[in-house]
PDB file of C-alpha atoms in Angstrom:
ATOM      1  CA  MET A   1       2.956  33.757 -26.499  1.00 52.00           C
ATOM      2  CA  ASN A   2      -0.292  33.820 -24.526  1.00 50.00           C
ATOM      3  CA  ASN A   3      -0.986  30.251 -25.578  1.00 51.00           C
ATOM      4  CA  ILE A   4       2.419  29.200 -24.313  1.00 47.00           C
ATOM      5  CA  LEU A   5       1.859  30.915 -20.949  1.00 46.00           C
ATOM      6  CA  SER A   6      -1.626  29.435 -20.679  1.00 52.00           C
ATOM      7  CA  HIS A   7      -0.296  25.989 -21.463  1.00 51.00           C
ATOM      8  CA  SER A   8       2.465  26.465 -18.891  1.00 53.00           C
ATOM      9  CA  LYS A   9      -0.053  27.433 -16.190  1.00 52.00           C
ATOM     10  CA  ILE A  10      -2.205  24.396 -16.942  1.00 55.00           C
ATOM     11  CA  SER A  11       0.867  22.189 -16.885  1.00 63.00           C
ATOM     12  CA  ASN A  12       1.886  23.582 -13.494  1.00 56.00           C
ATOM     13  CA  LYS A  13      -1.625  23.014 -12.135  1.00 61.00           C
ATOM     14  CA  ILE A  14      -1.521  19.417 -13.317  1.00 67.00           C
ATOM     15  CA  LYS A  15       1.869  18.925 -11.711  1.00 58.00           C
ATOM     16  CA  ALA A  16       0.597  20.440  -8.464  1.00 53.00           C
ATOM     17  CA  PHE A  17      -2.460  18.188  -8.535  1.00 60.00           C
ATOM     18  CA  VAL A  18      -0.328  15.105  -9.206  1.00 57.00           C
ATOM     19  CA  LEU A  19       2.023  16.055  -6.378  1.00 50.00           C
ATOM     20  CA  LEU A  20      -0.879  16.577  -3.990  1.00 47.00           C
ATOM     21  CA  PHE A  21      -2.352  13.239  -5.050  1.00 54.00           C
ATOM     22  CA  LEU A  22       0.964  11.488  -4.436  1.00 50.00           C
ATOM     23  CA  ILE A  23       1.294  13.103  -1.007  1.00 40.00           C
ATOM     24  CA  VAL A  24      -2.210  12.002  -0.046  1.00 42.00           C
ATOM     25  CA  CYS A  25      -1.481   8.486  -1.288  1.00 53.00           C
ATOM     26  CA  THR A  26       1.803   8.412   0.612  1.00 44.00           C
ATOM     27  CA  PHE A  27       0.085   9.416   3.827  1.00 39.00           C
ATOM     28  CA  SER A  28      -2.631   6.867   3.121  1.00 67.00           C
ATOM     29  CA  VAL A  29      -0.073   4.102   2.631  1.00 67.00           C
ATOM     30  CA  GLN A  30       1.849   5.211   5.716  1.00 72.00           C
ATOM     31  CA  GLY A  31      -1.363   5.288   7.724  1.00 76.00           C
ATOM     32  CA  GLN A  32      -2.157   1.759   6.571  1.00 82.00           C
ATOM     33  CA  LYS A  33       1.300   0.581   7.608  1.00 84.00           C
ATOM     34  CA  ASN A  34       0.886   2.198  11.024  1.00 88.00           C
ATOM     35  CA  ALA A  35      -2.483   0.497  11.455  1.00 90.00           C
ATOM     36  CA  GLU A  36      -1.034  -2.894  10.544  1.00 93.00           C
ATOM     37  CA  THR A  37       1.908  -2.393  12.913  1.00 94.00           C
ATOM     38  CA  GLN A  38      -0.356  -1.462  15.832  1.00 95.00           C
ATOM     39  CA  ILE A  39      -2.714  -4.361  15.214  1.00 96.00           C
ATOM     40  CA  LYS A  40       0.166  -6.854  14.908  1.00 97.00           C
ATOM     41  CA  SER A  41       1.653  -5.572  18.163  1.00 97.00           C
ATOM     42  CA  ILE A  42      -1.642  -5.995  20.020  1.00 98.00           C
ATOM     43  CA  PHE A  43      -2.158  -9.402  18.411  1.00 98.00           C
ATOM     44  CA  ASN A  44       1.278 -10.611  19.572  1.00 97.00           C
ATOM     45  CA  GLN A  45       0.793  -9.305  23.116  1.00 97.00           C
ATOM     46  CA  LEU A  46      -2.534 -11.089  23.358  1.00 97.00           C
ATOM     47  CA  VAL A  47      -1.134 -14.358  21.995  1.00 96.00           C
ATOM     48  CA  THR A  48       1.516 -14.215  24.732  1.00 94.00           C
ATOM     49  CA  ALA A  49      -1.149 -13.527  27.368  1.00 93.00           C
ATOM     50  CA  TYR A  50      -3.199 -16.556  26.289  1.00 93.00           C
ATOM     51  CA  GLY A  51      -0.055 -18.651  26.727  1.00 89.00           C
ATOM     52  CA  SER A  52      -1.514 -21.563  24.793  1.00 89.00           C
ATOM     53  CA  PRO A  53       0.615 -24.469  23.524  1.00 89.00           C
ATOM     54  CA  LYS A  54      -1.296 -24.098  20.255  1.00 91.00           C
ATOM     55  CA  SER A  55       0.558 -22.123  17.638  1.00 93.00           C
ATOM     56  CA  ALA A  56      -0.832 -18.660  16.984  1.00 95.00           C
ATOM     57  CA  PRO A  57      -3.446 -18.325  14.235  1.00 95.00           C
ATOM     58  CA  GLY A  58      -2.667 -16.487  11.038  1.00 96.00           C
ATOM     59  CA  LEU A  59      -3.398 -12.761  10.822  1.00 97.00           C
ATOM     60  CA  ILE A  60      -4.660 -11.204   7.597  1.00 95.00           C
ATOM     61  CA  PHE A  61      -5.763  -7.639   6.919  1.00 93.00           C
ATOM     62  CA  ILE A  62      -8.824  -6.737   4.874  1.00 87.00           C
ATOM     63  CA  LYS A  63      -7.599  -3.709   2.911  1.00 80.00           C
ATOM     64  CA  THR A  64      -9.592  -3.312  -0.270  1.00 67.00           C
ATOM     65  CA  ASN A  65     -13.199  -4.014   0.664  1.00 61.00           C
ATOM     66  CA  PRO A  66     -15.042  -0.823   1.680  1.00 63.00           C
ATOM     67  CA  LYS A  67     -18.216  -2.881   2.037  1.00 67.00           C
ATOM     68  CA  ALA A  68     -16.844  -5.302   4.649  1.00 71.00           C
ATOM     69  CA  THR A  69     -19.634  -6.063   7.100  1.00 77.00           C
ATOM     70  CA  THR A  70     -17.559  -7.045  10.104  1.00 85.00           C
ATOM     71  CA  PRO A  71     -14.494  -5.596  11.860  1.00 90.00           C
ATOM     72  CA  ALA A  72     -12.870  -8.995  12.385  1.00 92.00           C
ATOM     73  CA  LEU A  73     -13.615 -12.670  11.906  1.00 88.00           C
ATOM     74  CA  TYR A  74     -12.066 -16.048  12.629  1.00 88.00           C
ATOM     75  CA  LYS A  75     -12.200 -18.922  10.173  1.00 85.00           C
ATOM     76  CA  ASP A  76      -9.913 -21.830   9.269  1.00 85.00           C
ATOM     77  CA  LYS A  77      -7.200 -20.894  11.798  1.00 90.00           C
ATOM     78  CA  ILE A  78      -6.969 -17.370  10.404  1.00 92.00           C
ATOM     79  CA  ILE A  79      -8.122 -14.098  11.931  1.00 95.00           C
ATOM     80  CA  LYS A  80      -9.013 -11.407   9.414  1.00 93.00           C
ATOM     81  CA  VAL A  81      -9.132  -7.778  10.529  1.00 94.00           C
ATOM     82  CA  ASP A  82     -10.702  -4.960   8.540  1.00 91.00           C
ATOM     83  CA  LEU A  83      -8.246  -2.048   8.581  1.00 90.00           C
ATOM     84  CA  ARG A  84     -11.186   0.338   8.933  1.00 88.00           C
ATOM     85  CA  LEU A  85     -11.535  -1.042  12.458  1.00 92.00           C
ATOM     86  CA  TYR A  86      -8.324   0.809  13.294  1.00 92.00           C
ATOM     87  CA  GLU A  87      -9.877   4.073  12.068  1.00 88.00           C
ATOM     88  CA  LEU A  88     -13.002   3.388  14.114  1.00 90.00           C
ATOM     89  CA  CYS A  89     -11.006   2.678  17.262  1.00 93.00           C
ATOM     90  CA  GLN A  90      -9.015   5.881  16.771  1.00 91.00           C
ATOM     91  CA  THR A  91     -12.218   7.804  17.514  1.00 92.00           C
ATOM     92  CA  PHE A  92     -11.925   6.599  21.118  1.00 94.00           C
ATOM     93  CA  GLY A  93      -8.735   8.599  21.650  1.00 93.00           C
ATOM     94  CA  LYS A  94      -6.683   7.304  24.584  1.00 96.00           C
ATOM     95  CA  ASP A  95      -8.795   4.136  24.613  1.00 97.00           C
ATOM     96  CA  SER A  96      -8.095   3.317  20.959  1.00 96.00           C
ATOM     97  CA  LEU A  97      -5.709   0.438  21.730  1.00 97.00           C
ATOM     98  CA  ASN A  98      -8.016  -0.860  24.459  1.00 98.00           C
ATOM     99  CA  ALA A  99     -10.846  -0.949  21.924  1.00 98.00           C
ATOM    100  CA  LEU A 100      -8.697  -2.842  19.429  1.00 98.00           C
ATOM    101  CA  SER A 101      -7.684  -5.323  22.123  1.00 98.00           C
ATOM    102  CA  VAL A 102     -11.348  -6.125  22.836  1.00 98.00           C
ATOM    103  CA  VAL A 103     -12.066  -7.137  19.249  1.00 97.00           C
ATOM    104  CA  ILE A 104      -8.812  -8.981  18.556  1.00 98.00           C
ATOM    105  CA  SER A 105      -8.842 -10.855  21.867  1.00 98.00           C
ATOM    106  CA  HIS A 106     -12.445 -11.908  21.198  1.00 96.00           C
ATOM    107  CA  GLU A 107     -11.430 -13.523  17.908  1.00 95.00           C
ATOM    108  CA  LEU A 108      -8.385 -15.154  19.515  1.00 96.00           C
ATOM    109  CA  ALA A 109     -10.707 -16.707  22.099  1.00 95.00           C
ATOM    110  CA  HIS A 110     -12.753 -18.261  19.285  1.00 93.00           C
ATOM    111  CA  TYR A 111      -9.530 -19.776  17.958  1.00 94.00           C
ATOM    112  CA  TYR A 112      -7.983 -20.984  21.215  1.00 94.00           C
ATOM    113  CA  TYR A 113     -11.266 -22.430  22.495  1.00 91.00           C
ATOM    114  CA  GLU A 114     -11.893 -24.156  19.164  1.00 85.00           C
ATOM    115  CA  HIS A 115     -15.115 -22.489  18.112  1.00 81.00           C
ATOM    116  CA  ASP A 116     -14.826 -23.966  14.669  1.00 70.00           C
ATOM    117  CA  PHE A 117     -17.292 -21.882  12.758  1.00 60.00           C
ATOM    118  CA  CYS A 118     -17.083 -18.622  10.891  1.00 52.00           C
ATOM    119  CA  SER A 119     -17.614 -15.913  13.495  1.00 58.00           C
ATOM    120  CA  ASP A 120     -17.624 -12.172  13.730  1.00 59.00           C
ATOM    121  CA  PHE A 121     -17.340  -9.879  16.729  1.00 65.00           C
ATOM    122  CA  ALA A 122     -20.706  -8.139  16.518  1.00 58.00           C
ATOM    123  CA  TYR A 123     -22.473 -11.423  15.726  1.00 53.00           C
ATOM    124  CA  ALA A 124     -25.039  -9.669  13.592  1.00 45.00           C
ATOM    125  CA  ILE A 125     -24.539 -10.952  10.095  1.00 46.00           C
ATOM    126  CA  GLN A 126     -26.062  -9.030   7.225  1.00 49.00           C
ATOM    127  CA  ASN A 127     -28.179 -11.070   4.843  1.00 47.00           C
ATOM    128  CA  LYS A 128     -25.763 -10.428   1.965  1.00 50.00           C
ATOM    129  CA  SER A 129     -22.857 -11.983   3.856  1.00 55.00           C
ATOM    130  CA  VAL A 130     -23.286 -15.495   2.508  1.00 58.00           C
ATOM    131  CA  GLN A 131     -19.687 -16.428   3.372  1.00 58.00           C
ATOM    132  CA  PHE A 132     -20.467 -15.886   7.066  1.00 57.00           C
ATOM    133  CA  SER A 133     -23.950 -17.320   7.256  1.00 59.00           C
ATOM    134  CA  LYS A 134     -23.209 -20.694   5.635  1.00 57.00           C
ATOM    135  CA  GLY A 135     -21.042 -21.832   8.518  1.00 56.00           C
ATOM    136  CA  LEU A 136     -23.138 -20.257  11.225  1.00 56.00           C
ATOM    137  CA  LYS A 137     -26.402 -21.840  10.134  1.00 57.00           C
ATOM    138  CA  LEU A 138     -24.956 -25.241  10.993  1.00 55.00           C
ATOM    139  CA  ILE A 139     -24.955 -24.315  14.663  1.00 58.00           C
ATOM    140  CA  ASN A 140     -28.091 -23.677  16.674  1.00 68.00           C
ATOM    141  CA  LYS A 141     -28.673 -20.337  18.331  1.00 72.00           C
ATOM    142  CA  ASN A 142     -28.026 -21.622  21.851  1.00 77.00           C
ATOM    143  CA  GLN A 143     -24.597 -22.893  20.855  1.00 80.00           C
ATOM    144  CA  LYS A 144     -23.823 -19.544  19.271  1.00 82.00           C
ATOM    145  CA  VAL A 145     -24.712 -17.813  22.525  1.00 83.00           C
ATOM    146  CA  ILE A 146     -22.388 -20.167  24.430  1.00 86.00           C
ATOM    147  CA  TYR A 147     -19.543 -19.475  22.016  1.00 87.00           C
ATOM    148  CA  GLU A 148     -20.042 -15.720  22.116  1.00 89.00           C
ATOM    149  CA  THR A 149     -20.251 -15.694  25.916  1.00 91.00           C
ATOM    150  CA  GLN A 150     -17.012 -17.619  26.173  1.00 92.00           C
ATOM    151  CA  ALA A 151     -15.265 -15.483  23.558  1.00 93.00           C
ATOM    152  CA  ASP A 152     -16.380 -12.334  25.365  1.00 94.00           C
ATOM    153  CA  ASP A 153     -15.326 -13.273  28.897  1.00 94.00           C
ATOM    154  CA  LYS A 154     -12.098 -15.006  27.857  1.00 95.00           C
ATOM    155  CA  GLY A 155     -11.301 -12.177  25.483  1.00 96.00           C
ATOM    156  CA  LEU A 156     -11.763  -9.502  28.134  1.00 97.00           C
ATOM    157  CA  PHE A 157      -9.748 -11.322  30.787  1.00 96.00           C
ATOM    158  CA  TYR A 158      -6.771 -12.051  28.564  1.00 96.00           C
ATOM    159  CA  ALA A 159      -6.823  -8.513  27.192  1.00 97.00           C
ATOM    160  CA  SER A 160      -6.601  -7.238  30.763  1.00 96.00           C
ATOM    161  CA  ILE A 161      -3.654  -9.435  31.769  1.00 94.00           C
ATOM    162  CA  ALA A 162      -1.947  -8.431  28.513  1.00 95.00           C
ATOM    163  CA  GLY A 163      -1.874  -4.911  29.917  1.00 95.00           C
ATOM    164  CA  TYR A 164      -4.952  -3.350  28.343  1.00 97.00           C
ATOM    165  CA  ASN A 165      -8.017  -1.854  30.016  1.00 97.00           C
ATOM    166  CA  PRO A 166     -10.887  -3.402  28.052  1.00 97.00           C
ATOM    167  CA  PHE A 167     -13.723  -3.211  30.552  1.00 96.00           C
ATOM    168  CA  GLU A 168     -15.007   0.335  30.187  1.00 95.00           C
ATOM    169  CA  ILE A 169     -14.597   0.488  26.430  1.00 97.00           C
ATOM    170  CA  GLN A 170     -16.238  -2.842  25.564  1.00 96.00           C
ATOM    171  CA  PRO A 171     -19.895  -1.663  25.533  1.00 95.00           C
ATOM    172  CA  LYS A 172     -18.915   1.438  23.560  1.00 95.00           C
ATOM    173  CA  ILE A 173     -16.995  -0.402  20.863  1.00 95.00           C
ATOM    174  CA  LEU A 174     -19.833  -2.897  20.420  1.00 94.00           C
ATOM    175  CA  ASP A 175     -22.331  -0.072  19.825  1.00 93.00           C
ATOM    176  CA  ALA A 176     -19.878   1.675  17.511  1.00 92.00           C
ATOM    177  CA  ILE A 177     -19.385  -1.483  15.446  1.00 92.00           C
ATOM    178  CA  TYR A 178     -23.124  -1.913  14.909  1.00 90.00           C
ATOM    179  CA  GLN A 179     -23.379   1.678  13.741  1.00 90.00           C
ATOM    180  CA  PHE A 180     -20.189   1.828  11.657  1.00 88.00           C
ATOM    181  CA  TYR A 181     -20.819  -1.448   9.814  1.00 86.00           C
ATOM    182  CA  GLN A 182     -24.572  -0.803   9.575  1.00 85.00           C
ATOM    183  CA  LEU A 183     -25.476  -4.120  11.157  1.00 84.00           C
ATOM    184  CA  LYS A 184     -29.108  -5.011  11.676  1.00 84.00           C
ATOM    185  CA  ASP A 185     -30.490  -5.113  15.206  1.00 85.00           C
ATOM    186  CA  ILE A 186     -32.311  -8.371  14.497  1.00 80.00           C
ATOM    187  CA  ASN A 187     -31.221 -11.286  12.304  1.00 72.00           C
ATOM    188  CA  VAL A 188     -33.322 -14.447  12.209  1.00 69.00           C
ATOM    189  CA  GLY A 189     -31.490 -17.358  13.809  1.00 67.00           C
ATOM    190  CA  TYR A 190     -28.859 -15.187  15.486  1.00 73.00           C
ATOM    191  CA  PRO A 191     -28.712 -13.267  18.767  1.00 80.00           C
ATOM    192  CA  SER A 192     -30.280  -9.842  18.360  1.00 85.00           C
ATOM    193  CA  LYS A 193     -28.325  -6.701  19.164  1.00 89.00           C
ATOM    194  CA  ALA A 194     -30.048  -6.532  22.560  1.00 92.00           C
ATOM    195  CA  GLU A 195     -29.158 -10.173  23.251  1.00 90.00           C
ATOM    196  CA  ARG A 196     -25.619  -9.620  22.023  1.00 90.00           C
ATOM    197  CA  LYS A 197     -25.204  -6.662  24.388  1.00 92.00           C
ATOM    198  CA  ALA A 198     -26.602  -8.703  27.284  1.00 93.00           C
ATOM    199  CA  ILE A 199     -24.093 -11.473  26.538  1.00 91.00           C
ATOM    200  CA  ALA A 200     -21.303  -8.911  26.494  1.00 92.00           C
ATOM    201  CA  GLN A 201     -22.414  -7.338  29.779  1.00 94.00           C
ATOM    202  CA  ASN A 202     -22.597 -10.687  31.588  1.00 93.00           C
ATOM    203  CA  ALA A 203     -19.157 -11.610  30.284  1.00 93.00           C
ATOM    204  CA  LEU A 204     -17.781  -8.235  31.341  1.00 94.00           C
ATOM    205  CA  THR A 205     -19.061  -8.708  34.893  1.00 95.00           C
ATOM    206  CA  LYS A 206     -17.482 -12.163  35.164  1.00 94.00           C
ATOM    207  CA  ALA A 207     -14.141 -11.212  33.609  1.00 94.00           C
ATOM    208  CA  GLN A 208     -13.818  -8.033  35.657  1.00 95.00           C
ATOM    209  CA  LYS A 209     -14.570  -9.890  38.880  1.00 95.00           C
ATOM    210  CA  LEU A 210     -11.951 -12.568  38.221  1.00 94.00           C
ATOM    211  CA  TYR A 211      -9.397 -10.021  37.076  1.00 94.00           C
ATOM    212  CA  THR A 212      -9.834  -8.356  40.476  1.00 96.00           C
ATOM    213  CA  VAL A 213      -9.151 -11.737  42.102  1.00 95.00           C
ATOM    214  CA  PHE A 214      -6.075 -12.104  39.882  1.00 94.00           C
ATOM    215  CA  ARG A 215      -4.742  -8.728  41.049  1.00 94.00           C
ATOM    216  CA  GLN A 216      -5.427  -9.686  44.671  1.00 95.00           C
ATOM    217  CA  ALA A 217      -3.450 -12.895  44.150  1.00 94.00           C
ATOM    218  CA  ILE A 218      -0.467 -10.935  42.857  1.00 93.00           C
ATOM    219  CA  GLN A 219      -0.637  -8.507  45.784  1.00 95.00           C
ATOM    220  CA  ALA A 220      -0.809 -11.385  48.284  1.00 94.00           C
ATOM    221  CA  LYS A 221       2.217 -12.983  46.633  1.00 92.00           C
ATOM    222  CA  GLU A 222       4.176  -9.721  46.897  1.00 93.00           C
ATOM    223  CA  LYS A 223       3.350  -9.622  50.626  1.00 94.00           C
ATOM    224  CA  ASN A 224       4.599 -13.220  51.009  1.00 92.00           C
ATOM    225  CA  GLU A 225       1.061 -14.358  51.862  1.00 94.00           C
ATOM    226  CA  TYR A 226       1.585 -17.483  49.811  1.00 91.00           C
ATOM    227  CA  ASP A 227      -1.330 -19.628  50.984  1.00 92.00           C
ATOM    228  CA  GLN A 228      -3.839 -16.901  50.204  1.00 95.00           C
ATOM    229  CA  SER A 229      -2.130 -16.077  46.924  1.00 93.00           C
ATOM    230  CA  LEU A 230      -2.124 -19.731  45.843  1.00 93.00           C
ATOM    231  CA  SER A 231      -5.825 -20.079  46.648  1.00 94.00           C
ATOM    232  CA  LEU A 232      -6.671 -16.966  44.622  1.00 93.00           C
ATOM    233  CA  PHE A 233      -4.580 -18.002  41.616  1.00 92.00           C
ATOM    234  CA  GLU A 234      -6.236 -21.427  41.611  1.00 92.00           C
ATOM    235  CA  THR A 235      -9.666 -19.768  41.723  1.00 93.00           C
ATOM    236  CA  VAL A 236      -8.801 -17.732  38.644  1.00 92.00           C
ATOM    237  CA  ASN A 237      -7.281 -20.750  36.918  1.00 90.00           C
ATOM    238  CA  GLN A 238     -10.586 -22.623  37.046  1.00 90.00           C
ATOM    239  CA  ASP A 239     -11.987 -20.222  34.448  1.00 89.00           C
ATOM    240  CA  PHE A 240      -8.975 -18.491  32.957  1.00 86.00           C
ATOM    241  CA  PRO A 241      -5.884 -20.701  32.898  1.00 85.00           C
ATOM    242  CA  SER A 242      -2.881 -18.808  31.615  1.00 82.00           C
ATOM    243  CA  ARG A 243       0.886 -19.099  31.418  1.00 82.00           C
ATOM    244  CA  GLU A 244       1.243 -16.319  33.988  1.00 82.00           C
ATOM    245  CA  ASN A 245      -1.118 -18.072  36.396  1.00 83.00           C
ATOM    246  CA  TYR A 246       0.757 -21.358  36.127  1.00 85.00           C
ATOM    247  CA  ASN A 247       4.094 -19.593  36.551  1.00 86.00           C
ATOM    248  CA  ASN A 248       2.883 -17.885  39.712  1.00 86.00           C
ATOM    249  CA  ILE A 249       1.459 -21.118  41.115  1.00 90.00           C
ATOM    250  CA  GLY A 250       4.704 -22.935  40.314  1.00 88.00           C
ATOM    251  CA  VAL A 251       6.812 -20.281  42.045  1.00 88.00           C
ATOM    252  CA  ILE A 252       4.638 -20.378  45.167  1.00 89.00           C
ATOM    253  CA  LYS A 253       4.761 -24.170  45.398  1.00 86.00           C
ATOM    254  CA  THR A 254       8.550 -24.415  45.041  1.00 80.00           C
TER     255      THR A 254
END
């Protein structure tokens, strides 16, 4: 009798453990689905903001590699996003979506401005990441700096007109990425962390300044100050042409 009761207790414990395991897995799967949904939504909003005649790149999620060394990368017309990036961005609370927009918009800029090499957001490639370094070694460091500068300023501007607030969070997410993915501060042949942060800061200053001009152009248009509005939109369009800019210019000229 005691053996039967003991066996029953063990059986119940096993059932309870299995149930708990299934619940945890269910929440894990649901959390993954939520992450994918949020990232896809941001991705689509940003694609619309870029307003390019080019078709959107593919979007793939990195789900099963806990040793991924980058939050996102662009290669062969596909943007890959590590789902752990979503978890990292969640640590920024109300700025979580803004942080995601910074990284995703950066990779979209690489695609739309035809930076045809394998890139990653932090631009600090670990030595073990052979798949990244092969493509990057074909391009000299100065060209890499040019590409990263362009991807940063374009990425920030288009994230802002897509409705996000990327400016304050950008320096924080860059630092967080270096720490979370354990990226080296210095990699031979690539911009160091200090250089990468300087690139990001210069891009932030430029994008924020022109976004202010963009907002001024909209305000002037709303006040029927069309000449001033047209001049401001054309100023922005020199660096950041977009569907919204062209629409506004077209409306003013008609």
